[in-house]
CSV table of C-alpha atoms and ligand atoms in Angstrom, one decimal:
chain,number,residue,atom,x,y,z
A,1,UNK,CA,-15.4,-26.8,5.3
A,2,UNK,CA,-13.8,-23.2,6.6
A,3,UNK,CA,-15.5,-20.9,8.7
A,4,UNK,CA,-14.7,-17.3,9.4
A,5,UNK,CA,-12.0,-17.5,11.6
A,6,UNK,CA,-10.5,-20.4,10.2
A,7,UNK,CA,-10.5,-18.6,6.6
A,8,UNK,CA,-8.9,-15.4,8.4
A,9,UNK,CA,-6.0,-17.6,10.2
A,10,UNK,CA,-5.4,-19.4,6.6
A,11,UNK,CA,-5.2,-16.9,4.2
A,12,UNK,CA,-5.1,-13.6,5.7
A,13,UNK,CA,-2.9,-13.8,9.0
A,14,UNK,CA,0.9,-14.1,8.4
A,15,UNK,CA,3.1,-13.0,10.8
A,16,UNK,CA,5.6,-10.3,10.4
A,17,UNK,CA,9.0,-9.8,11.8
A,18,UNK,CA,10.2,-6.7,10.5
A,19,UNK,CA,11.8,-4.0,12.6
A,20,UNK,CA,9.0,-1.7,11.0
A,21,UNK,CA,6.2,-4.4,11.7
A,22,UNK,CA,2.9,-3.6,13.7
A,23,UNK,CA,3.6,-4.5,17.5
A,24,UNK,CA,0.5,-6.2,16.9
A,25,UNK,CA,-1.6,-7.4,13.9
A,26,UNK,CA,-4.4,-9.8,12.9
A,27,UNK,CA,-6.1,-11.3,15.7
A,28,UNK,CA,-7.2,-9.0,18.5
A,29,UNK,CA,-9.6,-6.2,18.7
A,30,UNK,CA,-7.7,-3.5,17.2
A,31,UNK,CA,-4.1,-4.0,15.6
A,32,UNK,CA,-1.3,-1.7,17.6
A,33,UNK,CA,1.0,0.6,15.2
A,34,UNK,CA,3.9,2.6,16.3
A,35,UNK,CA,3.8,6.3,15.0
A,36,UNK,CA,7.9,6.6,13.3
A,37,UNK,CA,9.2,10.0,15.2
A,38,UNK,CA,9.1,12.8,13.1
A,39,UNK,CA,6.1,11.6,10.8
A,40,UNK,CA,2.3,12.3,10.2
A,41,UNK,CA,0.1,9.0,9.3
A,42,UNK,CA,-1.5,9.2,5.7
A,43,UNK,CA,-4.5,7.0,5.7
A,44,UNK,CA,-6.8,6.0,2.7
A,45,UNK,CA,-9.8,3.9,1.5
A,46,UNK,CA,-10.5,2.4,-1.4
A,47,UNK,CA,-13.1,0.0,-2.3
A,48,UNK,CA,-13.7,-2.8,-5.5
A,49,UNK,CA,-17.0,-3.9,-6.4
A,50,UNK,CA,-17.8,-6.8,-8.6
A,51,UNK,CA,-19.7,-5.3,-11.9
A,52,UNK,CA,-18.6,-1.9,-11.0
A,53,UNK,CA,-15.0,-2.0,-10.7
A,54,UNK,CA,-14.2,-5.5,-12.3
A,55,UNK,CA,-15.8,-8.5,-14.3
A,56,UNK,CA,-17.9,-11.0,-12.5
A,57,UNK,CA,-15.3,-14.0,-13.0
A,58,UNK,CA,-12.0,-12.0,-12.9
A,59,UNK,CA,-8.8,-13.6,-12.2
A,60,UNK,CA,-8.4,-13.5,-8.3
A,61,UNK,CA,-4.5,-13.3,-8.2
A,62,UNK,CA,-5.2,-9.8,-10.2
A,63,UNK,CA,-7.9,-8.8,-7.9
A,64,UNK,CA,-5.7,-9.6,-4.9
A,65,UNK,CA,-3.0,-7.6,-6.2
A,66,UNK,CA,-5.2,-4.7,-8.0
A,67,UNK,CA,-7.0,-4.2,-4.5
A,68,UNK,CA,-4.2,-3.0,-2.9
A,69,UNK,CA,-2.5,-1.7,-5.8
A,70,UNK,CA,-5.2,0.9,-6.0
A,71,UNK,CA,-4.5,1.9,-2.2
A,72,UNK,CA,-0.9,2.1,-2.5
A,73,UNK,CA,-1.5,4.6,-5.5
A,74,UNK,CA,-2.9,6.9,-3.2
A,75,UNK,CA,-0.3,6.8,-0.8
A,76,UNK,CA,2.2,7.5,-3.5
A,77,UNK,CA,0.2,10.2,-4.8
A,78,UNK,CA,0.6,11.7,-1.1
A,79,UNK,CA,4.6,11.2,-1.2
A,80,UNK,CA,4.0,8.7,1.8
A,81,UNK,CA,5.6,5.6,2.6
A,82,UNK,CA,3.5,2.4,2.9
A,83,UNK,CA,3.5,0.5,6.4
A,84,UNK,CA,0.0,-1.5,6.8
A,85,UNK,CA,-3.1,-2.2,5.4
A,86,UNK,CA,-6.8,-3.5,6.7
A,87,UNK,CA,-8.7,-5.6,4.3
A,88,UNK,CA,-12.5,-5.9,4.5
A,89,UNK,CA,-14.1,-8.7,2.4
A,90,UNK,CA,-17.7,-9.8,1.3
A,91,UNK,CA,-17.6,-13.1,-0.1
A,92,UNK,CA,-20.7,-14.8,-1.7
A,93,UNK,CA,-19.5,-18.2,-0.6
A,94,UNK,CA,-16.1,-19.8,0.6
A,95,UNK,CA,-14.5,-20.5,-2.3
A,96,UNK,CA,-10.7,-21.8,-1.4
A,97,UNK,CA,-9.0,-21.7,-4.5
A,98,UNK,CA,-10.1,-18.4,-5.3
A,99,UNK,CA,-8.9,-17.4,-1.7
A,100,UNK,CA,-5.7,-19.1,-2.0
A,101,UNK,CA,-5.0,-16.8,-5.2
A,102,UNK,CA,-6.5,-13.7,-4.0
A,103,UNK,CA,-4.3,-13.9,-1.1
A,104,UNK,CA,-1.4,-14.7,-3.0
A,105,UNK,CA,-1.6,-11.8,-5.3
A,106,UNK,CA,-2.4,-9.3,-2.3
A,107,UNK,CA,0.8,-10.8,-0.5
A,108,UNK,CA,2.9,-10.7,-3.4
A,109,UNK,CA,2.5,-6.7,-3.9
A,110,UNK,CA,2.0,-6.3,0.6
A,111,UNK,CA,5.6,-7.8,0.8
A,112,UNK,CA,7.6,-6.0,-2.1
A,113,UNK,CA,6.0,-2.6,-0.9
A,114,UNK,CA,6.9,-3.4,2.6
A,115,UNK,CA,3.0,-3.1,3.7
A,116,UNK,CA,1.9,-5.2,6.5
A,117,UNK,CA,-1.8,-6.7,6.5
A,118,UNK,CA,-3.0,-5.9,10.1
A,119,UNK,CA,-6.5,-6.6,10.5
A,120,UNK,CA,-10.0,-6.5,8.3
A,121,UNK,CA,-13.4,-7.8,8.7
A,122,UNK,CA,-14.8,-10.6,7.1
A,123,UNK,CA,-18.3,-11.4,5.9
A,124,UNK,CA,-20.9,-13.3,3.2
A,125,UNK,CA,-22.0,-10.7,0.7
A,126,UNK,CA,-21.7,-9.8,-2.7
A,127,UNK,CA,-18.2,-10.0,-3.6
A,128,UNK,CA,-16.5,-6.3,-2.0
A,129,UNK,CA,-13.3,-5.9,-1.6
A,130,UNK,CA,-11.9,-2.8,0.4
A,131,UNK,CA,-8.7,-2.2,1.8
A,132,UNK,CA,-7.8,0.8,4.2
A,133,UNK,CA,-3.9,1.6,3.8
A,134,UNK,CA,-1.7,3.5,6.3
A,135,UNK,CA,1.5,5.3,5.5
A,136,UNK,CA,3.9,7.6,6.9
A,137,UNK,CA,5.3,10.9,5.6
A,138,UNK,CA,7.1,13.9,7.2
A,139,UNK,CA,4.2,16.5,7.2
A,140,UNK,CA,5.8,19.4,5.2
A,141,UNK,CA,6.9,17.2,2.3
A,142,UNK,CA,3.5,15.6,1.8
A,143,UNK,CA,2.2,15.8,-2.0
A,144,UNK,CA,-1.2,17.6,-1.1
A,145,UNK,CA,-3.8,18.4,-3.5
A,146,UNK,CA,-3.9,22.4,-2.6
A,147,UNK,CA,-0.5,23.0,-3.3
A,148,UNK,CA,0.0,23.9,-7.0
A,149,UNK,CA,1.0,27.5,-8.0
A,150,UNK,CA,1.4,29.2,-11.3
A,151,UNK,CA,4.1,28.6,-13.4
A,152,UNK,CA,4.3,25.0,-12.1
A,153,UNK,CA,5.2,22.6,-14.7
A,154,UNK,CA,2.7,19.6,-15.0
A,155,UNK,CA,4.2,16.2,-15.4
A,156,UNK,CA,2.5,12.8,-15.9
A,157,UNK,CA,4.4,9.5,-14.6
A,158,UNK,CA,4.5,6.5,-17.1
A,159,UNK,CA,1.9,6.3,-19.7
A,160,UNK,CA,-1.6,7.3,-20.0
A,161,UNK,CA,-4.6,5.5,-21.7
A,162,UNK,CA,-4.0,1.4,-22.0
A,163,UNK,CA,-6.6,-0.1,-19.0
A,164,UNK,CA,-9.2,2.4,-20.6
A,165,UNK,CA,-7.8,0.9,-24.2
A,166,UNK,CA,-8.1,-2.8,-23.0
A,167,UNK,CA,-11.8,-1.8,-21.8
A,168,UNK,CA,-12.9,-0.6,-25.0
A,169,UNK,CA,-11.6,-3.7,-26.7
A,170,UNK,CA,-13.1,-5.7,-24.4
A,171,UNK,CA,-16.6,-3.9,-24.7
A,172,UNK,CA,-16.1,-4.0,-28.1
A,173,UNK,CA,-16.2,-0.7,-28.5
A,174,UNK,CA,-13.4,-0.8,-30.6
A,175,UNK,CA,-11.1,-3.7,-32.0
A,176,UNK,CA,-7.7,-4.4,-31.1
A,177,UNK,CA,-5.9,-7.5,-32.1
A,178,UNK,CA,-5.6,-10.2,-29.4
A,179,UNK,CA,-1.7,-9.5,-28.7
A,180,UNK,CA,-2.7,-5.8,-28.0
A,181,UNK,CA,-5.5,-6.6,-26.0
A,182,UNK,CA,-3.4,-8.9,-24.0
A,183,UNK,CA,-0.7,-6.1,-23.5
A,184,UNK,CA,-3.4,-3.2,-22.4
A,185,UNK,CA,-5.0,-6.1,-20.2
A,186,UNK,CA,-2.0,-6.0,-18.3
A,187,UNK,CA,-2.1,-2.7,-17.5
A,188,UNK,CA,-5.7,-2.7,-16.4
A,189,UNK,CA,-5.4,-6.0,-14.1
A,190,UNK,CA,-1.6,-5.2,-12.7
A,191,UNK,CA,-1.4,-1.4,-12.3
A,192,UNK,CA,1.6,-1.0,-10.4
A,193,UNK,CA,1.7,1.8,-7.6
A,194,UNK,CA,4.3,4.5,-7.9
A,195,UNK,CA,5.4,4.4,-4.1
A,196,UNK,CA,9.2,5.0,-4.9
A,197,UNK,CA,8.5,7.8,-7.0
A,198,UNK,CA,6.0,9.6,-4.7
A,199,UNK,CA,8.4,9.2,-2.1
A,200,UNK,CA,11.3,10.6,-4.5
A,201,UNK,CA,8.9,13.6,-5.3
A,202,UNK,CA,8.4,14.3,-1.6
A,203,UNK,CA,9.8,17.4,-0.6
A,204,UNK,CA,10.7,18.4,-4.8
A,205,UNK,CA,7.2,18.6,-6.1
A,206,UNK,CA,4.1,20.6,-5.1
A,207,UNK,CA,1.0,18.9,-5.5
A,208,UNK,CA,0.1,15.5,-6.9
A,209,UNK,CA,-2.7,13.0,-7.5
A,210,UNK,CA,-3.5,9.6,-8.9
A,211,UNK,CA,-5.1,9.2,-12.0
A,212,UNK,CA,-7.7,6.9,-11.1
A,213,UNK,CA,-10.8,8.2,-13.1
A,214,UNK,CA,-9.3,9.8,-16.0
A,215,UNK,CA,-7.0,12.8,-16.3
A,216,UNK,CA,-9.6,15.6,-17.1
A,217,UNK,CA,-11.6,14.9,-14.0
A,218,UNK,CA,-8.7,13.8,-11.7
A,219,UNK,CA,-6.5,17.4,-12.5
A,220,UNK,CA,-9.4,19.1,-11.7
A,221,UNK,CA,-9.1,18.5,-8.3
A,222,UNK,CA,-6.0,19.9,-8.0
A,223,UNK,CA,-6.7,22.7,-10.0
A,224,UNK,CA,-9.8,23.7,-7.5
A,225,UNK,CA,-8.3,23.0,-4.4
A,226,UNK,CA,-5.1,25.1,-5.4
A,227,UNK,CA,-7.7,28.0,-7.2
A,228,UNK,CA,-5.8,27.7,-10.1
A,229,UNK,CA,-6.1,26.6,-13.8
A,230,UNK,CA,-4.0,25.0,-16.5
A,231,UNK,CA,-2.8,24.5,-20.0
A,232,UNK,CA,-2.3,20.9,-21.0
A,233,UNK,CA,-0.7,19.8,-24.3
A,234,UNK,CA,-2.8,16.8,-25.7
A,235,UNK,CA,-0.2,16.0,-27.9
A,236,UNK,CA,2.2,15.4,-25.2
A,237,UNK,CA,0.3,13.0,-22.7
A,238,UNK,CA,2.6,9.9,-22.8
A,239,UNK,CA,1.1,7.0,-24.3
A,240,UNK,CA,1.9,3.1,-25.4
A,241,UNK,CA,3.4,2.3,-28.6
A,242,UNK,CA,0.1,0.3,-28.8
A,243,UNK,CA,-2.5,3.3,-28.0
A,244,UNK,CA,-0.2,5.3,-29.9
A,245,UNK,CA,-1.3,3.1,-33.1
A,246,UNK,CA,-4.8,3.5,-32.6
A,247,UNK,CA,-7.0,6.4,-34.2
A,248,UNK,CA,-6.3,10.0,-32.9
A,249,UNK,CA,-10.3,9.7,-31.5
A,250,UNK,CA,-9.4,6.5,-29.5
A,251,UNK,CA,-5.9,7.7,-28.3
A,252,UNK,CA,-7.5,11.4,-26.9
A,253,UNK,CA,-10.4,9.5,-25.4
A,254,UNK,CA,-8.2,6.6,-23.3
A,255,UNK,CA,-5.5,9.3,-22.4
A,256,UNK,CA,-7.7,12.3,-21.1
A,257,UNK,CA,-11.0,10.6,-20.0
A,258,UNK,CA,-9.8,7.1,-19.4
A,259,UNK,CA,-9.6,5.7,-15.9
A,260,UNK,CA,-7.7,2.9,-14.0
A,261,UNK,CA,-4.2,4.8,-14.9
A,262,UNK,CA,-3.0,5.0,-11.3
A,263,UNK,CA,0.1,7.3,-12.6
A,264,UNK,CA,0.9,10.3,-10.9
A,265,UNK,CA,0.0,13.9,-12.0
A,266,UNK,CA,1.9,16.2,-10.2
A,267,UNK,CA,3.2,19.9,-10.6
A,268,UNK,CA,6.5,21.2,-9.5
A,269,UNK,CA,8.2,24.3,-9.7
A,270,UNK,CA,10.5,25.2,-13.2
A,271,UNK,CA,13.4,25.3,-11.2
A,272,UNK,CA,13.0,21.8,-9.9
A,273,UNK,CA,13.1,19.9,-13.6
A,274,UNK,CA,16.5,18.5,-13.2
A,275,UNK,CA,15.1,17.2,-9.7
A,276,UNK,CA,12.0,15.6,-11.4
A,277,UNK,CA,13.9,14.1,-13.9
A,278,UNK,CA,16.1,12.5,-11.5
A,279,UNK,CA,13.4,11.5,-9.4
A,280,UNK,CA,12.0,9.6,-12.2
A,281,UNK,CA,15.3,8.4,-13.3
A,282,UNK,CA,16.2,6.8,-9.7
A,283,UNK,CA,13.2,4.6,-9.6
A,284,UNK,CA,13.1,4.1,-13.5
A,285,UNK,CA,9.6,5.4,-14.3
A,286,UNK,CA,9.6,7.6,-16.9
A,287,UNK,CA,8.2,11.4,-16.2
A,288,UNK,CA,6.7,13.7,-18.9
A,289,UNK,CA,5.8,17.3,-18.7
A,290,UNK,CA,2.9,17.9,-20.4
A,291,UNK,CA,1.5,21.3,-19.1
A,292,UNK,CA,1.4,24.3,-16.8
A,293,UNK,CA,-0.6,25.7,-13.8
A,294,UNK,CA,-1.8,29.0,-14.7
A,295,UNK,CA,-3.5,32.0,-12.5
A,296,UNK,CA,-7.3,31.5,-12.3
A,297,UNK,CA,-9.9,33.9,-11.9
A,298,UNK,CA,-13.2,32.2,-10.6
A,299,UNK,CA,-15.1,35.5,-11.8
A,300,UNK,CA,-14.1,35.5,-15.2
A,301,UNK,CA,-15.7,33.2,-17.6
A,302,UNK,CA,-13.1,31.0,-18.9
A,303,UNK,CA,-12.8,27.0,-18.9
A,304,UNK,CA,-10.0,25.9,-16.2
A,305,UNK,CA,-8.3,23.7,-18.1
A,306,UNK,CA,-7.0,24.8,-21.6
A,307,UNK,CA,-6.1,21.7,-24.1
A,308,UNK,CA,-4.2,22.8,-26.7
A,309,UNK,CA,-2.3,20.8,-29.3
A,310,UNK,CA,1.6,20.8,-29.7
A,311,UNK,CA,1.5,23.7,-31.5
A,312,UNK,CA,0.0,25.3,-28.5
A,313,UNK,CA,-3.4,26.1,-30.3
A,314,UNK,CA,-6.4,25.2,-28.1
A,315,UNK,CA,-8.4,22.5,-29.0
A,316,UNK,CA,-12.1,22.1,-27.8
A,317,UNK,CA,-12.5,18.9,-25.9
A,318,UNK,CA,-15.9,17.6,-24.6
A,319,UNK,CA,-14.3,14.9,-22.5
A,320,UNK,CA,-14.5,14.6,-18.8
A,321,UNK,CA,-13.6,12.2,-16.2
A,322,UNK,CA,-15.2,8.9,-15.3
A,323,UNK,CA,-17.8,9.4,-12.3
A,324,UNK,CA,-19.1,6.2,-10.2
A,325,UNK,CA,-22.7,7.6,-10.1
A,326,UNK,CA,-23.1,8.2,-13.9
A,327,UNK,CA,-24.6,4.9,-15.4
B,1,ADP,P1,-14.6,-8.2,15.6
B,1,ADP,O1,-15.4,-9.3,16.3
B,1,ADP,O2,-13.8,-7.5,16.7
B,1,ADP,O3,-15.1,-7.5,14.7
B,1,ADP,P2,-13.6,-9.8,14.1
B,1,ADP,O4,-14.3,-11.1,14.5
B,1,ADP,O5,-14.3,-9.6,12.6
B,1,ADP,O6,-13.2,-9.2,14.8
B,1,ADP,O7,-12.4,-10.4,13.2
B,1,ADP,C1,-11.2,-11.2,14.0
B,1,ADP,C2,-9.7,-10.7,13.9
B,1,ADP,O8,-9.5,-10.8,12.3
B,1,ADP,C3,-9.7,-9.1,14.0
B,1,ADP,O9,-8.2,-9.0,14.1
B,1,ADP,C4,-9.8,-8.6,12.6
B,1,ADP,O10,-9.1,-7.5,12.4
B,1,ADP,C5,-9.0,-9.6,11.7
B,1,ADP,N1,-9.6,-9.8,10.3
B,1,ADP,C6,-11.1,-10.2,10.2
B,1,ADP,N2,-11.0,-10.4,8.7
B,1,ADP,C7,-9.7,-10.2,8.2
B,1,ADP,C8,-9.3,-10.1,6.9
B,1,ADP,N3,-10.1,-10.2,5.9
B,1,ADP,N4,-8.2,-9.8,6.5
B,1,ADP,C9,-7.2,-9.5,7.8
B,1,ADP,N5,-7.6,-10.0,9.1
B,1,ADP,C10,-9.1,-9.7,9.5
B,2,MG,MG1,-14.9,-7.5,12.4
């Protein structure tokens, strides 16, 4: 039977040899990571809790992937390059088949993202998976939430809403064919962090964030930090062919108030349109222009976001983003 330390050494301590690797990784009191000249650290933490962020019994390999993916997505949204991560785990028991699959999913994404596991903590408890990622970026090129300017275009990477579509299918909020559910589930279980796109946008885009709790709620974070408003065209929101075949209300709910998308929402000046399209093309990620940042007067009694249809006609919308304390 494995104990805490043999578990760590079997599943979570591979040695890295790349020139960018940490000076010291798993096994000491701290890891040692050398800052790269001219860059600042970008640090973020995200936690996944059973029954809150994933169903009990969820596929362990997919969980390993997603635990790291949601954190890398935050680095992507900052325009930062991934360097290293720590992993804090609470496990109800030592299940070797589960650990093997979890660690495989985790390392597969870590290896192809150039992100090294350098430490963590392991304890017994209700299944909880917490990663802290360390990346770096040139300070002046970081994509901060407070940097949107009136007149900027608003862009979205990839497509929105498939993870929410899958969740609704699993909860039987709406019917889905088994094939459509399987396809939408891939978006929910295997989100792809947009690291290459984020890095290509650093220095081109103004503000960015990753959409984890639904566009409507997340875009507000940029608007509040930037003291701005927005006009967003609901019909322009990019969606998969599967979602585009659903009734209009489901499409709207999934694209606007979904969650678990891990796409980037970013703003860029109109003069940067070609550069944004080139950034998307260079990393083979579609980028879609969906709206405009507007001047916003906090004293005026107006909505921060004006949602419109494709003709620019305002559409009233009561949907909002996901809140973890809303039961
Ligand atoms: P400490 O007593 O200093 O908290 P631990 O005994 O918790 O250290 O951990 C021993 C070593 O193993 C440390 O280097 C720690 O970073 C690492 N570690 C613990 N759990 C994990 C994990 N789940 N993944 C990677 N490294 C881990
Ligand atoms: Mg410890």
